[in-house]
XYZ file of C-alpha atoms in Angstrom:
716
model
C -0.976 -25.948 -15.403
C 2.053 -23.891 -16.443
C 4.977 -23.671 -14.068
C 3.982 -20.204 -12.902
C 6.955 -19.904 -10.571
C 9.602 -20.441 -13.244
C 12.252 -17.795 -13.831
C 10.927 -14.596 -15.369
C 11.561 -14.547 -19.086
C 13.460 -11.811 -20.857
C 10.327 -10.968 -22.817
C 8.420 -10.361 -19.607
C 11.234 -8.249 -18.216
C 11.228 -6.066 -21.321
C 7.648 -5.029 -20.674
C 8.598 -3.141 -17.545
C 9.543 -0.053 -19.564
C 6.327 -0.310 -21.558
C 3.794 -0.407 -18.770
C 4.409 3.173 -17.690
C 4.984 2.344 -14.042
C 8.766 2.342 -14.016
C 8.739 6.144 -14.200
C 7.382 6.194 -10.645
C 10.446 6.032 -8.410
C 9.179 6.412 -4.860
C 10.964 6.810 -1.555
C 9.254 7.329 1.792
C 10.194 8.022 5.391
C 7.491 8.707 7.969
C 5.299 11.532 6.607
C 7.757 12.483 3.861
C 7.820 10.914 0.423
C 9.448 11.622 -2.916
C 8.229 10.725 -6.384
C 10.557 11.274 -9.344
C 11.175 9.824 -12.786
C 13.864 7.258 -13.404
C 16.520 9.911 -14.016
C 15.730 11.162 -10.538
C 14.174 14.351 -11.897
C 11.073 16.034 -10.500
C 9.115 17.749 -13.278
C 5.792 18.782 -11.670
C 2.729 16.693 -12.559
C 2.404 14.198 -9.724
C 6.144 14.341 -8.986
C 7.659 16.050 -6.008
C 8.981 15.945 -2.498
C 6.017 15.950 -0.099
C 5.666 16.308 3.636
C 2.335 16.065 5.448
C 0.423 16.349 2.161
C 2.296 19.506 1.067
C 4.728 19.603 -1.851
C 8.057 21.050 -0.757
C 9.861 20.561 -4.063
C 7.854 20.748 -7.294
C 10.731 20.894 -9.750
C 14.227 19.474 -9.475
C 16.108 18.577 -12.653
C 19.749 17.983 -13.505
C 21.410 18.713 -16.838
C 25.020 18.318 -17.937
C 26.179 20.815 -20.538
C 22.554 21.926 -21.053
C 21.459 18.395 -21.950
C 19.847 15.655 -19.974
C 22.418 12.881 -19.469
C 21.964 9.498 -21.126
C 20.506 7.115 -18.582
C 22.305 3.792 -18.185
C 20.220 2.286 -15.395
C 18.224 3.295 -12.369
C 16.165 1.814 -9.595
C 15.397 1.581 -5.921
C 17.354 -0.826 -3.743
C 15.619 -4.005 -2.606
C 15.206 -2.594 0.896
C 13.568 0.576 -0.524
C 16.092 2.895 1.140
C 18.159 4.236 -1.794
C 17.359 5.416 -5.288
C 20.294 5.355 -7.703
C 20.552 6.517 -11.300
C 23.641 5.828 -13.403
C 24.054 7.981 -16.481
C 26.689 9.339 -18.825
C 27.233 12.581 -20.649
C 26.237 13.579 -24.126
C 28.962 15.559 -25.990
C 29.922 18.517 -23.806
C 30.132 22.010 -25.338
C 33.620 23.387 -25.991
C 35.127 25.206 -23.028
C 38.192 26.961 -24.384
C 39.348 23.845 -26.204
C 37.998 20.630 -27.631
C 34.612 19.431 -26.491
C 34.527 16.294 -24.383
C 33.009 13.376 -26.324
C 29.931 11.488 -25.178
C 30.329 8.644 -22.741
C 33.451 9.731 -20.844
C 31.685 10.944 -17.705
C 29.989 8.573 -15.286
C 27.312 10.393 -13.315
C 25.715 8.691 -10.301
C 22.771 10.223 -8.434
C 22.155 8.403 -5.151
C 19.527 9.573 -2.666
C 17.505 8.636 0.379
C 15.030 10.224 2.794
C 15.561 10.638 6.506
C 13.904 12.827 9.124
C 11.788 14.882 6.706
C 14.736 15.568 4.408
C 16.042 14.491 1.026
C 19.740 13.626 0.969
C 21.424 13.304 -2.425
C 24.948 12.629 -3.586
C 25.934 13.388 -7.172
C 29.172 11.572 -7.971
C 31.048 12.541 -11.145
C 33.887 10.386 -12.514
C 36.021 11.314 -15.539
C 36.881 8.169 -17.519
C 38.249 10.142 -20.457
C 41.860 10.607 -21.474
C 41.818 14.378 -20.900
C 40.799 16.755 -18.161
C 37.316 18.194 -18.669
C 35.371 21.243 -17.617
C 32.028 19.990 -16.441
C 29.013 22.340 -16.520
C 26.282 21.072 -14.201
C 22.885 22.781 -13.817
C 20.049 22.219 -11.368
C 16.649 23.805 -11.939
C 14.225 23.766 -9.020
C 11.063 25.224 -7.554
C 8.690 24.794 -4.619
C 4.966 25.425 -5.057
C 3.684 24.217 -1.637
C 0.692 22.679 -3.398
C -1.693 20.631 -1.305
C -1.887 16.954 -2.302
C -5.492 17.495 -3.429
C -4.359 20.289 -5.768
C -1.733 17.969 -7.187
C -4.498 15.416 -7.788
C -6.385 18.023 -9.833
C -8.707 19.797 -7.402
C -9.015 23.505 -8.195
C -8.786 26.193 -5.512
C -10.348 29.625 -5.822
C -7.712 31.211 -3.608
C -4.248 30.421 -2.345
C -2.035 31.918 0.293
C 1.028 34.081 -0.303
C 4.206 32.817 -1.962
C 7.194 34.750 -0.605
C 10.244 35.570 -2.733
C 12.932 32.893 -2.288
C 15.960 33.921 -0.237
C 19.494 33.101 -1.348
C 22.439 32.436 0.919
C 25.490 31.422 -1.093
C 24.789 27.682 -1.170
C 21.127 27.725 -0.191
C 17.751 28.690 -1.565
C 14.909 28.934 0.956
C 11.315 28.903 -0.265
C 8.411 29.980 1.909
C 4.651 30.210 1.712
C 2.024 31.469 4.125
C -1.150 29.502 3.679
C -4.700 30.689 4.094
C -4.599 28.801 7.378
C -1.958 31.248 8.636
C 0.783 28.616 8.757
C 4.217 29.487 7.383
C 5.641 26.577 5.381
C 9.277 26.605 4.293
C 11.656 24.355 2.426
C 15.364 24.767 1.902
C 17.539 23.418 -0.910
C 21.238 23.411 0.010
C 24.450 22.412 -1.809
C 27.795 21.329 -0.377
C 29.664 23.527 -2.887
C 28.857 27.140 -3.803
C 27.407 27.345 -7.321
C 29.111 29.576 -9.869
C 25.712 31.222 -10.326
C 22.730 30.881 -8.034
C 19.265 32.280 -8.654
C 15.845 31.664 -7.168
C 15.239 28.664 -9.438
C 18.626 27.643 -10.799
C 22.110 26.671 -9.689
C 24.960 26.515 -12.226
C 28.204 24.750 -11.367
C 31.437 24.553 -13.332
C 33.697 21.762 -12.132
C 37.210 21.069 -13.311
C 37.536 17.315 -13.352
C 40.959 15.819 -14.122
C 41.124 12.540 -16.019
C 40.710 9.500 -13.820
C 39.405 11.585 -10.914
C 36.041 11.793 -9.186
C 34.115 14.529 -7.434
C 31.093 14.435 -5.116
C 28.399 17.076 -4.717
C 26.021 16.730 -1.766
C 22.525 18.200 -1.743
C 19.794 18.351 0.885
C 16.214 19.544 0.764
C 13.522 19.560 3.403
C 11.580 21.495 5.977
C 13.153 24.617 7.417
C 16.797 25.568 7.300
C 19.484 23.004 6.583
C 22.952 22.452 7.945
C 25.606 22.530 5.264
C 25.497 19.234 3.331
C 28.722 17.255 3.307
C 30.023 13.725 3.023
C 29.849 13.019 6.732
C 26.212 14.098 7.060
C 25.264 12.066 3.991
C 27.088 8.984 5.228
C 25.807 9.136 8.822
C 22.189 9.755 7.928
C 22.257 7.020 5.260
C 23.364 4.578 7.947
C 20.507 5.656 10.201
C 17.988 5.293 7.370
C 19.180 1.816 6.490
C 19.242 0.658 10.124
C 15.683 1.905 10.653
C 14.499 -0.023 7.610
C 16.376 -3.101 8.763
C 14.584 -2.994 12.113
C 11.204 -2.870 10.379
C 12.132 -5.745 8.088
C 13.138 -7.923 11.034
C 9.738 -7.780 12.717
C 7.885 -11.055 12.788
C 8.473 -14.343 10.994
C 10.506 -14.898 7.830
C 9.051 -16.730 4.821
C 11.351 -18.213 2.172
C 10.454 -20.198 -0.925
C 13.069 -22.931 -0.928
C 15.375 -22.699 -3.909
C 13.042 -20.508 -5.947
C 14.864 -17.175 -6.341
C 12.091 -15.462 -8.285
C 9.348 -16.166 -5.757
C 11.766 -15.151 -3.004
C 12.216 -11.844 -4.831
C 8.438 -11.341 -4.704
C 8.275 -12.192 -1.001
C 11.181 -9.889 -0.164
C 9.909 -7.037 -2.314
C 6.455 -7.288 -0.759
C 7.916 -7.358 2.736
C 10.138 -4.390 1.905
C 7.149 -2.449 0.535
C 5.195 -3.057 3.733
C 8.221 -1.870 5.704
C 8.601 1.203 3.468
C 4.969 2.223 3.925
C 4.952 1.521 7.672
C 5.474 4.559 9.884
C 6.371 4.100 13.543
C 3.881 6.362 15.304
C 3.629 6.931 19.074
C 0.795 4.359 19.062
C 2.919 1.778 17.231
C 3.638 0.832 13.600
C 1.011 1.854 11.042
C 1.075 0.916 7.327
C 0.223 3.998 5.266
C -1.987 3.132 2.314
C 0.169 3.948 -0.713
C 2.375 6.350 -2.642
C 1.754 8.928 -4.011
C -1.928 9.653 -3.371
C -2.531 7.831 -0.098
C 0.655 8.219 1.937
C -1.284 8.687 5.167
C -3.147 6.506 7.674
C -6.356 5.062 6.215
C -8.640 3.054 8.462
C -9.797 0.356 6.049
C -6.429 -0.017 4.306
C -4.526 -0.188 7.579
C -6.881 -2.830 8.984
C -6.801 -5.036 5.873
C -3.003 -4.778 5.585
C -2.569 -5.610 9.269
C -4.921 -8.592 8.854
C -2.941 -9.840 5.849
C 0.251 -9.677 7.912
C -1.270 -10.830 11.211
C 0.023 -14.396 11.130
C 3.566 -13.161 10.420
C 3.754 -9.898 12.367
C 0.980 -9.112 14.887
C 2.642 -5.833 15.880
C 1.065 -4.126 12.858
C -2.431 -5.047 14.027
C -1.720 -3.764 17.521
C -0.407 -0.475 16.132
C -3.384 -0.048 13.801
C -5.957 -0.837 16.487
C -4.334 1.507 19.003
C -4.038 4.392 16.531
C -7.636 4.077 15.318
C -8.963 3.789 18.863
C -7.285 7.098 19.717
C -9.125 8.778 16.827
C -12.539 7.236 17.335
C -15.369 9.707 16.774
C -17.186 11.090 19.806
C -19.658 13.423 18.109
C -21.988 13.667 15.126
C -20.608 15.885 12.365
C -22.119 15.686 8.850
C -19.095 17.330 7.189
C -16.772 14.712 8.690
C -19.378 11.925 8.299
C -18.772 11.139 11.957
C -20.989 9.749 14.721
C -20.106 8.504 18.218
C -18.103 5.288 18.126
C -17.298 5.413 14.414
C -13.765 4.579 13.275
C -11.743 6.916 11.081
C -11.584 6.424 7.321
C -8.773 8.845 6.500
C -6.657 11.626 7.973
C -4.753 14.392 6.173
C -2.404 17.169 7.213
C -2.394 19.614 4.290
C -3.656 23.186 4.110
C -6.925 22.292 2.358
C -7.785 19.770 5.067
C -6.929 22.221 7.850
C -9.176 24.856 6.274
C -12.041 22.440 5.686
C -11.918 22.850 1.904
C -11.964 19.052 1.897
C -13.338 16.963 4.771
C -10.365 14.633 5.014
C -8.413 16.206 7.868
C -10.142 13.599 10.006
C -12.830 11.902 7.937
C -15.135 9.058 8.907
C -16.915 8.309 5.610
C -16.203 4.587 5.485
C -19.151 2.341 6.285
C -17.059 -0.787 6.805
C -14.126 0.447 8.899
C -15.886 0.302 12.260
C -16.974 -3.313 11.721
C -13.498 -4.231 10.487
C -11.955 -2.588 13.568
C -13.827 -4.957 15.896
C -13.238 -7.967 13.635
C -9.476 -7.286 13.494
C -9.365 -6.981 17.288
C -10.941 -10.425 17.530
C -8.459 -11.882 15.041
C -5.583 -10.226 16.922
C -6.805 -11.648 20.241
C -6.900 -15.166 18.814
C -3.497 -14.789 17.149
C -1.712 -13.379 20.232
C -3.878 -13.972 23.327
C -2.842 -10.413 24.231
C -5.815 -9.570 26.389
C -3.931 -6.769 28.091
C -4.250 -4.827 24.851
C -7.839 -5.988 24.314
C -8.793 -4.777 27.800
C -7.267 -1.384 27.053
C -9.251 -1.247 23.810
C -12.473 -2.609 25.298
C -14.191 0.789 25.774
C -13.411 1.606 22.140
C -14.697 -1.763 20.953
C -17.927 -1.289 22.908
C -18.293 2.225 21.471
C -17.750 0.828 17.962
C -20.447 -1.769 18.588
C -22.682 1.076 19.756
C -22.177 2.830 16.424
C -23.096 -0.369 14.568
C -26.302 -0.714 16.591
C -27.363 2.933 16.882
C -25.991 4.719 13.799
C -24.781 2.165 11.246
C -28.305 0.808 10.740
C -30.239 3.897 9.695
C -33.588 2.216 9.029
C -33.632 -0.434 11.750
C -33.658 -3.451 9.427
C -30.628 -5.035 11.085
C -28.194 -4.211 8.248
C -25.348 -1.679 8.156
C -25.960 0.975 5.499
C -24.656 4.359 4.373
C -25.638 7.621 2.754
C -23.165 10.467 2.812
C -24.071 13.146 5.300
C -22.719 16.057 3.211
C -22.188 16.643 -0.514
C -18.451 17.016 0.099
C -18.200 13.412 1.299
C -17.794 10.165 -0.589
C -20.933 9.058 -2.420
C -20.004 5.375 -2.051
C -18.446 4.392 1.255
C -17.356 0.789 0.899
C -13.964 -0.215 -0.440
C -15.333 0.292 -3.954
C -15.812 3.994 -3.363
C -15.908 5.362 -6.910
C -19.171 6.987 -7.950
C -20.188 4.291 -10.450
C -19.305 1.149 -8.474
C -22.752 0.285 -7.053
C -25.683 -0.197 -9.435
C -28.642 -2.340 -10.446
C -28.379 -5.106 -13.025
C -29.383 -2.650 -15.770
C -26.714 -0.120 -14.762
C -28.958 2.391 -12.993
C -27.718 3.847 -9.728
C -29.697 2.931 -6.600
C -31.164 5.368 -4.130
C -29.824 5.249 -0.593
C -29.200 4.332 2.034
C -27.143 1.489 0.545
C -26.465 -1.737 2.434
C -23.398 -3.345 0.836
C -23.080 -7.117 0.821
C -19.520 -7.389 2.168
C -20.204 -4.900 4.962
C -22.804 -7.270 6.407
C -20.116 -9.947 6.416
C -17.804 -7.629 8.316
C -20.637 -6.879 10.765
C -21.211 -10.611 11.240
C -17.492 -11.068 11.940
C -17.513 -8.095 14.316
C -20.429 -9.332 16.443
C -18.930 -12.806 16.530
C -15.499 -11.470 17.535
C -17.035 -9.261 20.204
C -18.865 -12.259 21.656
C -15.675 -14.346 21.733
C -13.611 -11.606 23.355
C -16.444 -10.781 25.739
C -16.644 -14.399 26.872
C -12.948 -14.345 27.788
C -13.334 -11.023 29.598
C -16.456 -12.163 31.442
C -18.772 -9.631 29.807
C -22.341 -10.799 30.313
C -23.391 -9.313 26.941
C -21.378 -11.935 25.029
C -24.351 -14.292 24.350
C -26.410 -11.390 22.972
C -23.577 -10.430 20.626
C -23.287 -14.023 19.416
C -27.038 -14.079 18.763
C -26.797 -10.815 16.875
C -24.126 -12.311 14.614
C -26.492 -15.166 13.733
C -29.282 -12.678 13.066
C -27.051 -10.880 10.567
C -26.182 -14.218 8.963
C -29.856 -15.081 8.524
C -30.692 -11.653 7.107
C -27.930 -11.854 4.521
C -28.867 -15.362 3.432
C -32.501 -14.352 3.145
C -32.227 -10.945 1.496
C -29.084 -10.970 -0.661
C -29.133 -14.467 -2.128
C -30.283 -14.674 -5.778
C -31.418 -18.216 -6.394
C -31.590 -17.771 -10.171
C -27.989 -16.520 -10.251
C -26.539 -18.817 -7.589
C -24.852 -15.724 -6.207
C -25.273 -12.802 -3.799
C -26.497 -9.346 -4.831
C -23.878 -6.632 -4.498
C -26.111 -4.465 -2.265
C -29.631 -3.569 -1.170
C -31.051 -0.145 -1.996
C -32.988 2.211 0.269
C -36.204 0.257 -0.306
C -34.540 -3.069 0.453
C -34.507 -4.116 -3.226
C -31.531 -6.063 -4.525
C -28.841 -4.420 -6.640
C -28.409 -7.544 -8.729
C -24.939 -6.799 -10.098
C -22.461 -9.687 -9.853
C -19.309 -8.451 -8.160
C -16.280 -9.642 -6.230
C -17.905 -8.367 -3.018
C -19.136 -11.934 -2.528
C -15.511 -13.047 -2.145
C -15.217 -10.806 0.917
C -18.354 -12.440 2.305
C -16.601 -15.814 2.001
C -13.645 -14.343 3.891
C -15.871 -13.640 6.895
C -17.310 -17.171 6.914
C -20.938 -16.042 6.734
C -22.343 -18.127 3.822
C -23.542 -21.689 4.206
C -21.132 -24.278 2.784
C -23.519 -24.987 -0.085
C -23.783 -21.363 -1.143
C -20.057 -20.797 -0.597
C -19.397 -23.624 -3.052
C -21.654 -22.004 -5.669
C -20.009 -18.599 -5.229
C -16.545 -20.148 -5.432
C -17.422 -22.060 -8.583
C -18.690 -18.944 -10.340
C -15.785 -16.764 -9.262
C -13.360 -19.285 -10.733
C -14.931 -19.071 -14.190
C -13.792 -16.754 -16.982
C -16.514 -14.339 -15.874
C -14.208 -13.236 -13.026
C -10.818 -14.775 -13.787
C -8.720 -12.669 -16.095
C -5.698 -14.973 -15.926
C -3.956 -12.318 -13.817
C -6.356 -12.560 -10.861
C -10.047 -11.952 -10.170
C -11.933 -9.008 -11.624
C -13.911 -6.733 -9.343
C -17.003 -7.169 -11.536
C -18.222 -10.109 -13.555
C -17.631 -9.867 -17.293
C -20.852 -9.004 -19.111
C -22.365 -7.018 -16.261
C -23.739 -3.559 -16.877
C -20.935 -1.005 -16.445
C -18.285 -3.699 -16.887
C -15.095 -2.047 -18.066
C -11.706 -3.713 -17.603
C -10.069 -0.262 -17.653
C -12.251 1.142 -14.852
C -11.227 1.708 -11.256
C -13.695 -0.728 -9.676
C -15.883 -2.201 -12.434
C -13.766 -4.913 -13.996
C -10.185 -4.171 -12.962
C -8.054 -6.531 -10.864
C -7.082 -5.493 -7.332
C -4.557 -7.914 -5.777
C -5.959 -7.468 -2.263
C -9.470 -8.189 -3.545
C -8.293 -11.422 -5.140
C -6.415 -12.331 -1.966
C -9.474 -11.829 0.258
C -11.618 -13.916 -2.083
C -8.943 -16.629 -2.152
C -8.751 -16.617 1.651
C -12.517 -16.933 1.726
C -12.433 -19.944 -0.576
C -9.721 -21.505 1.560
C -11.883 -20.997 4.634
C -14.343 -23.448 3.094
C -11.631 -25.997 2.357
C -10.621 -24.964 -1.164
C -6.858 -25.171 -1.647
C -6.088 -26.033 -5.271
C -7.986 -23.053 -6.667
C -6.307 -20.761 -4.157
C -2.921 -22.048 -5.291
C -3.968 -21.328 -8.873
C -5.044 -17.765 -8.039
C -1.822 -17.164 -6.167
C 0.034 -18.289 -9.274
C -1.912 -15.805 -11.393
C -1.193 -12.905 -9.062
C 2.452 -13.971 -9.004
C 2.460 -13.901 -12.792
C 1.234 -10.321 -12.589
C 3.987 -9.420 -10.123
C 6.703 -10.610 -12.496
C 5.608 -7.975 -15.000
C 5.587 -5.209 -12.399
C 9.152 -5.809 -11.185
C 7.788 -7.893 -8.280
C 5.956 -4.845 -6.891
C 2.205 -5.250 -7.241
C 0.372 -1.998 -7.961
C -2.868 -0.944 -6.318
C -4.755 -2.314 -9.335
C -4.366 -3.102 -13.015
C -6.735 -3.582 -15.928
C -8.914 -6.681 -16.120
C -8.227 -7.678 -19.728
C -7.964 -11.391 -20.512
C -4.451 -12.789 -20.243
C -2.908 -13.363 -23.643
C 0.110 -15.575 -24.269
C 3.309 -13.574 -24.325
C 1.628 -10.319 -23.278
C 1.844 -8.580 -19.889
C -1.046 -7.360 -17.740
C -2.205 -3.888 -18.739
C -1.317 -1.221 -16.191
C -3.858 1.177 -14.719
C -2.239 4.568 -15.371
C -2.629 6.278 -11.974
C -2.431 3.302 -9.623
C -0.514 3.772 -6.386
C 2.806 1.972 -6.380
C 3.703 0.724 -3.838
C 0.349 0.065 -2.152
C 0.193 -1.571 1.273
C -2.661 -4.039 0.821
C -1.375 -5.003 -2.620
C 2.010 -5.820 -1.054
C 0.332 -7.757 1.763
C -1.696 -9.910 -0.639
C 1.016 -12.519 -1.141
C 1.136 -13.241 2.599
C -2.617 -13.667 2.978
C -2.736 -15.949 -0.071
C 0.215 -17.929 1.233
C -1.453 -18.419 4.616
C -4.618 -19.501 2.802
C -2.948 -22.003 0.509
C -1.062 -23.510 3.458
C -4.239 -23.806 5.525
C -2.373 -22.194 8.426
C -4.060 -20.758 11.514
C -2.746 -19.839 14.959
C -4.458 -20.066 18.338
C -2.161 -18.478 20.900
C -4.407 -19.335 23.857
C -3.865 -23.036 23.184
C -0.309 -22.528 21.905
C -1.157 -24.289 18.641
C -0.247 -23.724 15.009
C -2.743 -25.644 12.886
C -2.063 -26.629 9.284
C -5.040 -28.124 7.452
C -4.690 -29.788 4.031
C -1.781 -27.628 2.864
C -1.034 -27.052 -0.810
C 1.709 -25.288 -2.718
C 1.386 -23.461 -6.037
C 2.643 -25.253 -9.138
C 6.406 -24.959 -9.480
C 7.009 -24.477 -5.761
C 8.127 -27.607 -3.910
C 9.558 -26.236 -0.667
C 8.736 -23.387 1.661
C 10.053 -22.488 5.097
C 8.727 -20.228 7.850
C 11.179 -19.270 10.576
C 10.804 -17.353 13.844
C 7.021 -17.790 13.952
C 6.101 -16.577 17.431
C 3.090 -18.025 19.243
C 2.634 -16.756 22.785
C 5.932 -17.348 24.574
C 7.011 -19.954 22.011
C 8.751 -19.831 18.645
C 8.554 -22.477 15.939
C 10.112 -22.995 12.498
C 8.053 -24.844 9.877
C 9.145 -26.559 6.676
C 6.648 -27.415 3.919
C 7.606 -29.861 1.190
C 5.819 -31.486 -1.720
C 5.989 -35.286 -1.658
C 4.356 -36.970 -4.646
C 0.909 -35.364 -4.826
C 0.801 -34.179 -1.225
C 2.328 -31.352 0.777
C 3.644 -32.199 4.224
C 4.697 -29.878 7.029
C 7.477 -30.596 9.501
C 8.501 -28.567 12.564
C 12.175 -27.715 12.738
C 13.406 -25.558 15.580
C 11.019 -25.063 18.467
C 11.166 -23.274 21.812
C 8.592 -22.548 24.488
C 5.093 -24.002 24.622
C 3.976 -24.136 21.014
C 2.701 -27.192 19.159
C 1.945 -28.093 15.568
C -1.337 -29.748 14.641
C -1.391 -30.948 11.027
C -4.295 -32.551 9.183
C -4.758 -33.756 5.637
């Protein structure tokens, strides 16, 4: 096996400009996010400054002497707080004398988001031997487009755009939507432009040799105070401190003396922190930028589960938020029914008006099961039964949905069929229209009972029984029995003996959809299959049929509709690979999990250590990078969380807070990694530090610092 954790080669680094993803420079704070190119310019398309699914700034470009400056470097800081672009001038036009030559002006654009506002500082430094006159131009616009319009959805009507108002250093844009809401955004400069119009600000600065000059700019909701150095400095401190607090939650994982793997761990942790919004109900990881910067039920649950062993506060925040938005009525447009857990929520004009159903949408067949299963995992990890008691009515209501609404035909399996044409046609995590099909590629008739959803239901009933036993609920034995009934049904109805694998789904007649997909890896994650069948599934998923060399494909190679460039039918999703790897580890597999983690790590090195939502499933070729999927979200929460779930799986680490025990079973480390440390791992009222080290052909774990009542139990 190659040393997959060796230092990234220069050749690999050079591919970052080629994969098309570096142009996406994203910042986020709460419900506000910004997407720009790597000059820092916003040029329509998917770019813009957004708040609550509305674009407040649709164009924002900077030119120097009517030309775009020459970019030297740009990027987002490791903590995801600041974007900085360094550039220099092209030859400046003559201004009453000789023109300034190229390369004498250093131009730095540095920006951050804080409290629904963009703060930017443009610093200009004259390194030439003469004074220069510096013409600087900003072009800008605000279209107040809904996020679904930006994604390409046409609208027959829009509200009223009002003429922009000018006030010396400010331009205020406003729009009254069809929902009657007035939306405004204000772009303000610290210095008065020489000329200011509705869409352009022209400056002419006199910049002596060896001197510097700063221009401060703000843009956001409503009116703005006058930008200046003190406001920029103070708010940048607040933004960085807020990020630092999020980064300090939970345990710290470090990969010995391996700087490259540490970069991946830190970048992933920073991406989780970036996407996490501190809501009144607690921290919630938004799904991804740009298309999914909002709470999603499934994504939030999976991300919280990935991070549970490190930082249980995410799970508590997710569970509490989703409980507060649990459905209480049947509504076909919203795909809701009593007890069902939210799939997605949006705040834009189209959602408010009902042009799309996603203002509060429940069209996810798996989220309700996952909600209960995560609560059970959280209870075991923390023993926080105060929270579980508070959530108990919601958990019982969710179980009621599973029993009364989730099983539409009474066969004991959770199924779906969208209740309205506006909803999602497929309602599992593979929710594209072509993701569920028969072996010959035909689409099945509904209702559809997805394989992995039955695994989530099994985990939910089992978790409910375990929590109920602690709480003294007399229904606990019945829930445990129901879990075993689901197990038996899945083993009987989904298993394909001739394939040695599980069917991806059952159709409305109970016939198997005999496509071979990664859904079976999720079933392993829940622990439903027998050990014998788990071994067969694992063996097949580790063949070239699924393994691309960069991770596991969502669909087996050679299947009908297989396409490595598709969204769900042959691409690689890091979280999907991580769940499958965790499932394999659950049945004792460690070496293969270490190998898969190495493959996903190899992918990360080509994406600047920031894993995208997905990438293409082409076979890995020597010296070539993974092929990017062009519109993948970056960053994406459950992609960022994948490294932590895979790491937990490869270490064989589990936590039982009730017993105050951290268990490590047959740990392994990926090739090239010999040491790993975990510090500040909290278990109940205790804290423990763990050190893993490779000795000969074995990995051993040793406790370091320890306080409170927490013990280590190591086997293997």
